[in-house]
Short mmCIF file of C-alpha atoms and ligand atoms in Angstrom, two decimals:
data_model
loop_
_atom_site.label_atom_id
_atom_site.label_comp_id
_atom_site.label_asym_id
_atom_site.label_seq_id
_atom_site.Cartn_x
_atom_site.Cartn_y
_atom_site.Cartn_z
CA MET A 1 9.73 -17.68 -22.50
CA LYS A 2 10.28 -16.56 -18.93
CA TYR A 3 9.42 -13.32 -17.16
CA HIS A 4 10.71 -11.71 -14.01
CA ILE A 5 8.96 -8.80 -12.23
CA ILE A 6 10.71 -6.28 -10.00
CA THR A 7 8.35 -4.26 -7.80
CA PHE A 8 9.30 -1.04 -6.04
CA GLY A 9 6.95 0.82 -3.71
CA CYS A 10 3.68 0.28 -1.94
CA GLN A 11 0.94 -2.37 -1.89
CA MET A 12 -0.67 -0.67 -4.90
CA ASN A 13 2.49 -1.40 -6.91
CA ILE A 14 2.44 -5.01 -5.70
CA SER A 15 -1.15 -5.18 -6.89
CA ASP A 16 -0.11 -3.70 -10.27
CA SER A 17 2.53 -6.42 -10.58
CA GLU A 18 -0.09 -9.10 -9.89
CA ARG A 19 -2.03 -7.81 -12.91
CA VAL A 20 1.12 -7.66 -15.03
CA ALA A 21 1.83 -11.30 -14.12
CA SER A 22 -1.68 -12.26 -15.14
CA VAL A 23 -1.34 -10.59 -18.56
CA LEU A 24 2.03 -12.28 -19.16
CA GLU A 25 0.75 -15.71 -18.14
CA SER A 26 -2.14 -15.29 -20.57
CA MET A 27 0.58 -14.88 -23.21
CA LYS A 28 2.10 -18.18 -22.00
CA TYR A 29 5.12 -16.59 -20.34
CA LYS A 30 6.34 -18.51 -17.27
CA LYS A 31 7.42 -16.79 -14.09
CA THR A 32 11.02 -17.04 -12.88
CA SER A 33 12.40 -15.71 -9.62
CA ASN A 34 15.91 -15.80 -11.13
CA ILE A 35 16.41 -12.56 -13.08
CA ASN A 36 19.31 -14.08 -15.04
CA GLU A 37 16.99 -16.66 -16.60
CA ALA A 38 14.46 -14.09 -17.81
CA ASP A 39 13.60 -13.25 -21.43
CA LEU A 40 11.42 -10.41 -20.22
CA ILE A 41 11.92 -8.17 -17.21
CA VAL A 42 9.09 -5.92 -16.06
CA VAL A 43 9.75 -3.22 -13.48
CA ALA A 44 6.75 -1.77 -11.61
CA MET A 45 8.12 1.49 -10.28
CA CYS A 46 7.17 4.07 -7.68
CA SER A 47 7.76 7.81 -8.15
CA VAL A 48 6.75 9.08 -4.71
CA ARG A 49 10.34 9.68 -3.60
CA GLN A 50 13.45 10.35 -5.69
CA THR A 51 15.24 7.42 -3.99
CA ALA A 52 12.73 5.03 -5.60
CA VAL A 53 13.37 6.57 -9.03
CA ASP A 54 17.14 6.31 -8.45
CA ARG A 55 16.78 2.60 -7.76
CA VAL A 56 15.21 2.13 -11.19
CA HIS A 57 18.10 4.05 -12.81
CA GLY A 58 20.45 1.77 -10.83
CA LEU A 59 19.21 -1.23 -12.85
CA ALA A 60 20.89 0.04 -16.06
CA PRO A 61 24.30 -1.74 -15.61
CA LYS A 62 22.56 -5.04 -14.81
CA PHE A 63 20.40 -4.80 -17.94
CA LYS A 64 23.45 -3.94 -20.07
CA LYS A 65 25.31 -6.99 -18.77
CA MET A 66 22.32 -9.28 -19.31
CA ASN A 67 21.80 -7.95 -22.84
CA LYS A 68 25.30 -9.07 -23.77
CA ILE A 69 24.38 -12.65 -22.81
CA ASN A 70 20.79 -12.66 -24.10
CA LYS A 71 20.37 -10.47 -27.19
CA ASN A 72 16.61 -11.09 -27.16
CA LEU A 73 16.09 -9.81 -23.62
CA LYS A 74 13.25 -7.30 -23.42
CA THR A 75 12.71 -4.84 -20.57
CA VAL A 76 9.47 -3.04 -19.76
CA LEU A 77 8.79 -0.24 -17.28
CA THR A 78 5.33 0.36 -15.78
CA GLY A 79 3.66 1.41 -12.48
CA CYS A 80 3.81 5.04 -11.31
CA VAL A 81 5.92 6.67 -14.02
CA LEU A 82 6.07 10.44 -14.40
CA LYS A 83 6.00 11.94 -17.89
CA LYS A 84 9.16 13.91 -17.16
CA ASP A 85 11.10 10.74 -16.20
CA LYS A 86 10.04 8.87 -19.32
CA ARG A 87 12.66 10.32 -21.67
CA ASN A 88 15.61 9.37 -19.45
CA LEU A 89 14.20 6.00 -18.51
CA SER A 90 13.53 5.14 -22.15
CA LYS A 91 17.32 4.89 -22.53
CA ILE A 92 17.28 1.95 -20.08
CA PHE A 93 14.05 0.16 -21.03
CA ASN A 94 12.85 -1.19 -24.37
CA TYR A 95 9.30 -0.11 -23.60
CA ILE A 96 7.51 2.12 -21.10
CA ILE A 97 3.85 1.19 -20.79
CA ASP A 98 1.31 3.02 -18.69
CA ILE A 99 -0.13 0.62 -16.09
CA LYS A 100 -3.61 1.51 -17.37
CA ASP A 101 -2.57 0.10 -20.77
CA ILE A 102 -0.68 -2.95 -19.52
CA GLN A 103 -2.79 -5.25 -21.73
CA LYS A 104 -1.10 -3.58 -24.72
CA ILE A 105 2.20 -5.23 -23.75
CA SER A 106 1.24 -7.94 -26.26
CA ASP A 107 1.46 -5.37 -29.08
CA PHE A 108 5.19 -5.01 -28.44
CA LEU A 109 6.24 -8.58 -27.79
CA GLU A 110 6.53 -11.62 -30.00
CA ASP A 111 6.89 -15.27 -29.10
CA LYS A 112 10.05 -17.32 -29.72
CA HIS A 113 9.15 -17.77 -33.38
CA GLY A 114 8.58 -14.07 -33.98
CA VAL A 115 4.79 -14.53 -33.96
CA LYS A 116 2.54 -11.89 -32.33
CA PHE A 117 0.44 -13.05 -29.38
CA ARG A 118 -3.21 -13.89 -30.01
CA SER A 119 -5.62 -11.66 -28.17
CA SER A 120 -6.97 -13.50 -25.11
CA GLU A 121 -9.86 -12.52 -22.81
CA ILE A 122 -7.37 -10.73 -20.54
CA LEU A 123 -5.68 -8.82 -23.34
CA ARG A 124 -9.09 -7.61 -24.54
CA GLN A 125 -10.00 -6.03 -21.16
CA LYS A 126 -10.49 -2.29 -21.57
CA ASP A 127 -9.97 -1.35 -17.93
CA TYR A 128 -6.80 -2.76 -16.37
CA LEU A 129 -8.52 -3.07 -12.98
CA ASN A 130 -10.85 -5.63 -14.59
CA ILE A 131 -7.89 -7.95 -15.20
CA MET A 132 -8.04 -10.84 -12.76
CA PRO A 133 -4.70 -10.63 -10.93
CA ASN A 134 -2.27 -13.43 -10.42
CA TYR A 135 -2.32 -13.08 -6.62
CA SER A 136 1.16 -13.35 -5.12
CA SER A 137 -0.14 -14.73 -1.82
CA ARG A 138 -2.54 -17.63 -1.33
CA PHE A 139 -4.13 -16.16 1.80
CA SER A 140 -3.78 -12.36 1.73
CA ALA A 141 -5.13 -10.39 -1.24
CA ASN A 142 -4.66 -6.80 -2.36
CA ILE A 143 -7.84 -5.43 -3.92
CA PRO A 144 -7.61 -1.98 -5.49
CA ILE A 145 -11.04 -0.41 -4.99
CA MET A 146 -10.06 2.91 -6.49
CA THR A 147 -7.06 4.46 -8.14
CA GLY A 148 -5.79 8.00 -8.64
CA CYS A 149 -6.08 11.02 -6.41
CA ASN A 150 -7.78 14.43 -6.67
CA ASN A 151 -6.17 15.98 -3.59
CA PHE A 152 -2.98 17.52 -4.93
CA CYS A 153 -1.05 17.66 -1.66
CA SER A 154 1.69 20.10 -2.60
CA TYR A 155 4.58 17.59 -2.22
CA CYS A 156 2.98 14.58 -3.92
CA VAL A 157 3.29 13.17 -7.45
CA VAL A 158 0.44 10.68 -7.19
CA PRO A 159 -2.19 12.95 -8.82
CA TYR A 160 0.23 13.26 -11.78
CA SER A 161 1.38 9.64 -11.98
CA ARG A 162 -1.98 7.99 -11.24
CA GLU A 163 -4.16 10.87 -12.42
CA LYS A 164 -7.83 11.41 -11.44
CA GLU A 165 -9.70 9.23 -8.93
CA ILE A 166 -11.64 6.35 -10.42
CA SER A 167 -13.61 3.90 -8.28
CA ARG A 168 -14.28 0.32 -9.27
CA PRO A 169 -17.91 -0.87 -9.29
CA ALA A 170 -18.86 -2.25 -5.85
CA GLU A 171 -20.47 -5.31 -7.39
CA GLU A 172 -17.21 -6.28 -9.08
CA ILE A 173 -15.21 -5.82 -5.84
CA VAL A 174 -17.68 -7.91 -3.82
CA CYS A 175 -17.63 -10.65 -6.46
CA GLU A 176 -13.80 -10.77 -6.41
CA ILE A 177 -13.75 -11.00 -2.61
CA LYS A 178 -16.44 -13.72 -2.52
CA ASN A 179 -14.28 -15.83 -4.80
CA LEU A 180 -11.19 -15.24 -2.70
CA VAL A 181 -13.01 -16.18 0.51
CA LYS A 182 -14.27 -19.37 -1.17
CA ASN A 183 -10.62 -20.10 -1.92
CA ASN A 184 -9.67 -19.72 1.73
CA TYR A 185 -8.21 -16.21 1.66
CA LYS A 186 -8.02 -14.86 5.18
CA GLU A 187 -6.99 -11.24 4.74
CA ILE A 188 -8.48 -8.74 2.30
CA TRP A 189 -6.69 -5.41 1.86
CA LEU A 190 -8.82 -2.75 0.20
CA LEU A 191 -6.40 -0.45 -1.56
CA GLY A 192 -6.48 3.04 -2.97
CA GLN A 193 -4.55 6.29 -2.76
CA ASN A 194 -7.55 7.59 -0.89
CA VAL A 195 -9.88 4.65 -0.10
CA ASN A 196 -12.35 6.64 1.94
CA SER A 197 -13.29 8.88 -0.98
CA TYR A 198 -14.52 5.73 -2.77
CA LYS A 199 -17.77 6.37 -4.68
CA ASP A 200 -19.60 4.01 -6.96
CA CYS A 201 -22.61 5.58 -8.57
CA ALA A 202 -24.16 2.15 -8.95
CA CYS A 203 -27.35 3.35 -10.64
CA GLN A 204 -25.30 5.21 -13.29
CA CYS A 205 -27.70 8.13 -12.98
CA ASP A 206 -25.14 10.90 -13.27
CA ARG A 207 -25.89 11.78 -9.66
CA THR A 208 -29.55 12.83 -9.74
CA ASP A 209 -31.62 13.09 -6.54
CA ASN A 210 -32.36 9.38 -6.35
CA CYS A 211 -28.75 8.37 -6.81
CA LYS A 212 -28.01 5.04 -5.13
CA GLU A 213 -24.38 5.91 -4.67
CA ILE A 214 -22.28 3.39 -2.77
CA ASN A 215 -19.73 5.20 -0.62
CA PHE A 216 -16.86 3.63 1.33
CA PRO A 217 -18.89 2.82 4.51
CA LYS A 218 -21.58 1.15 2.37
CA LEU A 219 -18.94 -0.85 0.50
CA LEU A 220 -17.42 -1.96 3.81
CA LYS A 221 -20.82 -3.17 5.04
CA MET A 222 -21.32 -5.14 1.81
CA ILE A 223 -17.92 -6.82 2.22
CA ASN A 224 -18.46 -7.43 5.92
CA SER A 225 -21.65 -9.33 5.15
CA ILE A 226 -19.87 -11.84 2.88
CA PRO A 227 -20.02 -15.15 4.79
CA GLY A 228 -16.69 -16.66 5.88
CA ASN A 229 -13.87 -16.24 8.35
CA PHE A 230 -11.66 -13.43 7.00
CA TRP A 231 -10.23 -10.07 8.00
CA ILE A 232 -10.84 -6.74 6.27
CA ARG A 233 -8.15 -4.06 6.22
CA PHE A 234 -7.75 -0.89 4.14
CA THR A 235 -5.17 1.73 3.23
CA SER A 236 -4.69 4.71 2.75
CA SER A 237 -7.37 6.92 4.19
CA HIS A 238 -7.41 10.71 4.25
CA PRO A 239 -8.41 12.44 7.51
CA LYS A 240 -10.61 14.90 5.58
CA ASP A 241 -12.80 12.06 4.25
CA PHE A 242 -13.06 10.22 7.59
CA SER A 243 -16.77 10.81 8.26
CA ASP A 244 -18.73 9.97 11.41
CA GLU A 245 -20.55 7.40 9.27
CA LEU A 246 -17.19 5.73 8.53
CA VAL A 247 -16.17 5.66 12.22
CA LYS A 248 -19.53 4.09 13.15
CA THR A 249 -19.27 1.60 10.28
CA ILE A 250 -15.79 0.32 11.03
CA ALA A 251 -16.65 0.01 14.72
CA GLY A 252 -19.67 -2.11 13.74
CA CYS A 253 -18.05 -4.32 11.09
CA LYS A 254 -16.90 -7.50 12.85
CA LYS A 255 -14.51 -8.44 10.05
CA TYR A 256 -12.72 -5.10 10.00
CA LYS A 257 -9.70 -5.59 12.22
CA HIS A 258 -8.75 -2.73 14.45
CA TYR A 259 -5.70 -1.34 12.64
CA LEU A 260 -5.82 2.04 10.93
CA ASN A 261 -3.26 4.01 8.95
CA LEU A 262 -4.28 7.66 9.14
CA PRO A 263 -1.62 9.88 7.51
CA LEU A 264 -0.98 13.06 9.50
CA GLN A 265 2.08 14.37 7.54
CA SER A 266 2.73 17.23 9.99
CA GLY A 267 1.50 18.38 13.38
CA ASP A 268 1.95 22.05 12.54
CA ASN A 269 -0.95 24.03 11.08
CA ASN A 270 1.24 26.28 8.91
CA ILE A 271 3.04 23.33 7.37
CA LEU A 272 -0.26 21.46 6.90
CA ARG A 273 -1.60 24.49 5.02
CA LYS A 274 1.51 24.67 2.84
CA MET A 275 1.14 20.93 2.20
CA ASN A 276 -2.47 21.52 1.09
CA ARG A 277 -3.72 19.14 3.78
CA PRO A 278 -7.15 20.58 4.65
CA TYR A 279 -7.23 19.90 8.42
CA THR A 280 -5.59 21.30 11.53
CA ALA A 281 -3.66 19.47 14.25
CA VAL A 282 -6.65 19.86 16.61
CA GLN A 283 -9.07 18.48 14.01
CA TYR A 284 -6.79 15.45 13.52
CA LYS A 285 -6.56 14.95 17.28
CA ASN A 286 -10.34 15.13 17.65
CA LEU A 287 -10.79 12.61 14.86
CA VAL A 288 -8.41 10.21 16.65
CA LYS A 289 -10.36 10.77 19.87
CA LYS A 290 -13.60 9.85 18.11
CA ILE A 291 -12.03 6.74 16.54
CA ARG A 292 -10.54 5.59 19.87
CA LYS A 293 -13.84 6.17 21.65
CA ALA A 294 -15.58 3.90 19.15
CA MET A 295 -12.73 1.32 19.16
CA PRO A 296 -10.57 1.62 22.29
CA ASP A 297 -8.28 -1.21 21.16
CA ILE A 298 -7.50 0.31 17.74
CA SER A 299 -3.87 0.17 16.67
CA LEU A 300 -3.03 3.45 14.96
CA SER A 301 -0.31 4.20 12.45
CA THR A 302 0.49 7.32 10.49
CA ASP A 303 2.64 8.84 7.75
CA ILE A 304 4.83 11.87 8.46
CA ILE A 305 7.05 14.01 6.27
CA VAL A 306 9.98 15.68 8.01
CA GLY A 307 11.91 18.57 6.45
CA PHE A 308 9.14 19.97 4.26
CA PRO A 309 10.29 23.32 2.74
CA GLY A 310 10.35 25.98 5.43
CA GLU A 311 9.84 23.51 8.33
CA THR A 312 11.59 25.16 11.27
CA LYS A 313 12.49 23.62 14.64
CA LYS A 314 9.38 25.30 16.03
CA HIS A 315 7.17 23.64 13.40
CA LEU A 316 8.79 20.28 14.21
CA GLU A 317 8.09 20.84 17.91
CA ASN A 318 4.39 20.95 17.09
CA THR A 319 4.66 17.61 15.29
CA VAL A 320 6.64 16.20 18.24
CA LYS A 321 3.94 17.41 20.64
CA LEU A 322 1.13 15.84 18.63
CA PHE A 323 3.19 12.67 18.21
CA ARG A 324 3.61 12.42 21.99
CA ASP A 325 -0.09 13.18 22.63
CA ILE A 326 -1.47 10.68 20.16
CA ARG A 327 0.93 7.84 21.02
CA PHE A 328 0.97 6.03 17.67
CA ASP A 329 1.54 2.28 17.41
CA MET A 330 3.45 2.70 14.16
CA ALA A 331 4.58 5.49 11.84
CA TYR A 332 6.14 5.76 8.40
CA ILE A 333 8.46 8.73 8.77
CA ASN A 334 9.58 10.10 5.40
CA LYS A 335 12.28 12.63 4.68
CA TYR A 336 10.91 15.26 2.31
CA SER A 337 11.98 14.61 -1.28
CA PRO A 338 11.32 17.39 -3.82
CA ARG A 339 9.34 16.10 -6.79
CA ALA A 340 9.50 18.10 -10.01
CA GLY A 341 6.10 19.21 -11.25
CA THR A 342 4.54 19.43 -7.77
CA SER A 343 3.81 22.86 -6.33
CA ALA A 344 6.16 22.33 -3.34
CA ALA A 345 9.06 21.77 -5.75
CA LYS A 346 8.98 25.51 -6.45
CA LEU A 347 9.84 26.15 -2.79
CA LYS A 348 13.41 26.03 -1.55
CA ASP A 349 14.29 22.60 -0.09
CA SER A 350 15.48 24.45 3.00
CA VAL A 351 16.17 21.61 5.46
CA SER A 352 19.54 19.90 5.00
CA PRO A 353 19.73 16.11 4.55
CA ALA A 354 21.50 15.79 7.94
CA GLU A 355 18.78 17.81 9.67
CA LYS A 356 16.04 15.74 7.98
CA LYS A 357 17.77 12.61 9.28
CA HIS A 358 17.94 14.12 12.76
CA ARG A 359 14.21 14.99 12.68
CA GLU A 360 13.38 11.48 11.54
CA LYS A 361 15.39 10.15 14.50
CA VAL A 362 13.64 12.42 17.01
CA LEU A 363 10.23 11.10 15.93
CA THR A 364 11.46 7.50 15.73
CA GLU A 365 12.62 7.67 19.36
CA ILE A 366 9.18 8.84 20.50
CA LEU A 367 7.53 6.16 18.37
CA LYS A 368 9.76 3.50 19.92
CA ALA A 369 8.54 4.45 23.39
CA THR A 370 4.82 4.76 22.53
CA ALA A 371 4.79 1.58 20.43
CA LEU A 372 6.54 -0.35 23.22
CA SER A 373 4.06 0.83 25.83
CA HIS A 374 1.11 -0.23 23.59
CA ASN A 375 2.72 -3.59 22.89
CA LYS A 376 3.56 -4.28 26.54
CA LYS A 377 -0.14 -4.03 27.37
CA LEU A 378 -0.67 -7.13 25.26
CA ILE A 379 1.67 -9.33 27.36
CA GLY A 380 -0.36 -12.16 28.89
CA LYS A 381 -3.27 -11.63 26.44
CA LYS A 382 -4.55 -14.39 24.17
CA ILE A 383 -4.89 -13.11 20.63
CA ILE A 384 -5.56 -14.37 17.11
CA VAL A 385 -2.62 -14.31 14.69
CA LEU A 386 -2.65 -14.81 10.94
CA ILE A 387 0.52 -16.83 10.36
CA ASP A 388 2.28 -15.55 7.24
CA SER A 389 5.84 -16.86 7.09
CA LYS A 390 8.55 -19.09 8.49
CA LYS A 391 12.20 -18.15 8.73
CA ASN A 392 14.92 -20.38 10.20
CA ASN A 393 12.21 -22.60 11.63
CA ILE A 394 10.46 -19.75 13.43
CA TYR A 395 6.92 -18.79 12.46
CA PHE A 396 5.79 -15.18 12.06
CA GLY A 397 2.37 -13.63 11.69
CA LYS A 398 0.29 -10.52 12.14
CA SER A 399 -2.10 -9.70 14.95
CA GLU A 400 -5.51 -8.12 14.37
CA GLY A 401 -3.81 -4.78 15.14
CA TYR A 402 -1.24 -5.54 12.40
CA LYS A 403 1.65 -6.14 14.78
CA THR A 404 4.31 -8.64 13.82
CA VAL A 405 4.17 -11.68 16.11
CA LYS A 406 7.06 -14.10 16.45
CA ILE A 407 6.01 -17.56 17.58
CA ALA A 408 8.40 -19.28 19.96
CA GLN A 409 9.79 -22.43 18.45
CA GLU A 410 9.09 -24.90 21.24
CA SER A 411 5.35 -24.10 21.31
CA ARG A 412 4.99 -25.33 17.73
CA LEU A 413 5.68 -28.89 18.77
CA LYS A 414 2.44 -29.01 20.73
CA THR A 415 0.01 -27.40 18.29
CA ASN A 416 -0.35 -27.25 14.58
CA CYS A 417 0.60 -23.95 13.00
CA LEU A 418 -0.22 -23.33 9.38
CA ILE A 419 1.01 -20.56 7.12
CA GLY A 420 -2.10 -18.79 5.86
CA GLY A 421 -4.23 -19.84 8.83
CA PHE A 422 -5.37 -18.26 12.08
CA SER A 423 -3.72 -19.42 15.31
CA ARG A 424 -4.42 -18.57 18.91
CA VAL A 425 -1.32 -17.15 20.58
CA LYS A 426 -0.54 -16.11 24.13
CA ILE A 427 1.72 -13.04 24.12
CA THR A 428 4.79 -13.53 26.31
CA ASN A 429 7.04 -10.64 25.32
CA ALA A 430 6.95 -7.27 23.58
CA ASN A 431 9.35 -4.89 21.85
CA PRO A 432 8.68 -1.64 19.98
CA TRP A 433 8.35 -3.31 16.59
CA GLY A 434 6.51 -6.49 17.54
CA LEU A 435 5.35 -9.18 19.91
CA GLU A 436 6.44 -12.67 20.86
CA GLY A 437 4.15 -15.48 21.93
CA ILE A 438 3.37 -19.15 22.22
CA LEU A 439 0.67 -21.13 20.50
CA ILE A 440 -2.21 -22.17 22.73
N1 LIG B 1 -2.73 9.00 0.09
C1 LIG B 1 -1.93 8.94 1.23
C2 LIG B 1 -0.46 8.76 0.94
C3 LIG B 1 0.07 8.13 -0.29
S1 LIG B 1 1.78 8.40 -0.62
C4 LIG B 1 -2.14 10.20 2.09
O1 LIG B 1 -3.05 10.92 1.89
O2 LIG B 1 -1.34 10.47 2.92
C5 LIG B 1 2.53 7.60 0.77
C6 LIG B 1 3.34 8.49 1.64
O3 LIG B 1 4.51 8.92 0.99
C7 LIG B 1 2.67 9.78 2.08
O4 LIG B 1 1.82 9.60 3.16
C8 LIG B 1 3.83 10.69 2.43
O5 LIG B 1 4.16 10.63 3.80
C9 LIG B 1 4.97 10.13 1.59
N2 LIG B 1 5.33 11.07 0.52
C10 LIG B 1 4.62 11.44 -0.55
N3 LIG B 1 5.30 12.35 -1.27
C11 LIG B 1 6.47 12.57 -0.63
C12 LIG B 1 7.59 13.39 -0.88
N4 LIG B 1 7.64 14.21 -1.92
N5 LIG B 1 8.63 13.33 -0.01
C13 LIG B 1 8.59 12.50 1.05
N6 LIG B 1 7.56 11.72 1.35
C14 LIG B 1 6.51 11.74 0.51
FE1 LIG B 2 -0.62 12.16 -2.47
FE2 LIG B 2 -2.17 11.05 -0.62
FE3 LIG B 2 -2.15 13.70 -0.96
FE4 LIG B 2 -3.25 12.13 -2.81
S1 LIG B 2 -3.95 12.41 -0.68
S2 LIG B 2 -1.92 13.87 -3.18
S3 LIG B 2 -1.91 10.36 -2.72
S4 LIG B 2 -0.44 12.38 -0.23
#
């Protein structure tokens, strides 16, 4: 029996899929990258924007066609699924299973002979985050340290699809990373909708005075002290939870590489208030100042939403101003997408699609210029690159600042370059979206 997984969305969804794969392999399913060969198709979906939901609906004709050829084909939907989408999507999928209950997939499926699957160690796990994932990379691992979100930004479905914040025990996270490092993993991504509100009440005291709570900075220090040559990265972090202790900790952790995604969403205080983002543009700017003072070489990215209900040209100007001032290295610029059930969905989606596109373009142009000027400063520098892929005989990798680096072909002949290993590279060229270099 063969399975095929389709993943839409962020690193958290990729991480979900790695757990789904692990559950299926424990049931003796074999992975196939060819969807047409599959007996079981699992879709890990994202609900953050309507376009992602539409893509899942778009699978219906394909499934119909496949069902005609393979009558036993089963389809399962999981990931970030909203209650209100379930009814419609249940017309396309045989089963919709909450990611938190993914072990229960065995209750629905039978093997070739119509026999139910025997309960394995994995299928008996109560908490899905305890399932050892089937990592999709052999050198870069996604480790969810927490899931859910308590922030209820007015536009966002995550608190509804992922529900309340739950942190994984620090001891378990450290143990997983130790094993990965032993197995030569070079990049550890700590994941969560809001990683910096991580809290493990390790003493299980119900938060009395002597509570030995492990917060995010403490967790980072524990991971940083694991012996071995590896990089630590994390995403996403919320500006409101970015404490002085966290700034000091990341500046002091040698294994934390200086790349930070710090979602701003808007540079206008009125819009930030309507978004339920509890900081002002000046507070965000001061936080960036503090972070850059502690780590002058930090590469900074952000998330922005353009066209939030009621966003006028004046409001956008404030975002443009902040965007110019901060000079981001990278930004994920999203066009506002109304999500039913969120409080912003009650407001009129006042900005037209064409205007949203225009606003996205305005910010992208600024980003192009600021990213290029940051990248140009790296020309002539010798940096470490984690090589991650090879296309048409050209190697690619990521710098410590998470910039894509293209390795010139001829330099490979002189030095060995391994996918999944660190290489020293001299940067010879720069563009807004990446760097080029030669191996040294
Ligand atoms: N926890 C992170 C973001 C997680 S969602 C934070 O605090 O910012 C990833 C990104 O999707 C968000 O940063 C936001 O820019 C975008 N996003 C979320 N809901 C959206 C919506 N309704 N329309 C457009 N973009 C949205
Ligand atoms: Fe969504 Fe992030 Fe806000 Fe949580 S903090 S509601 S995940 S945008």
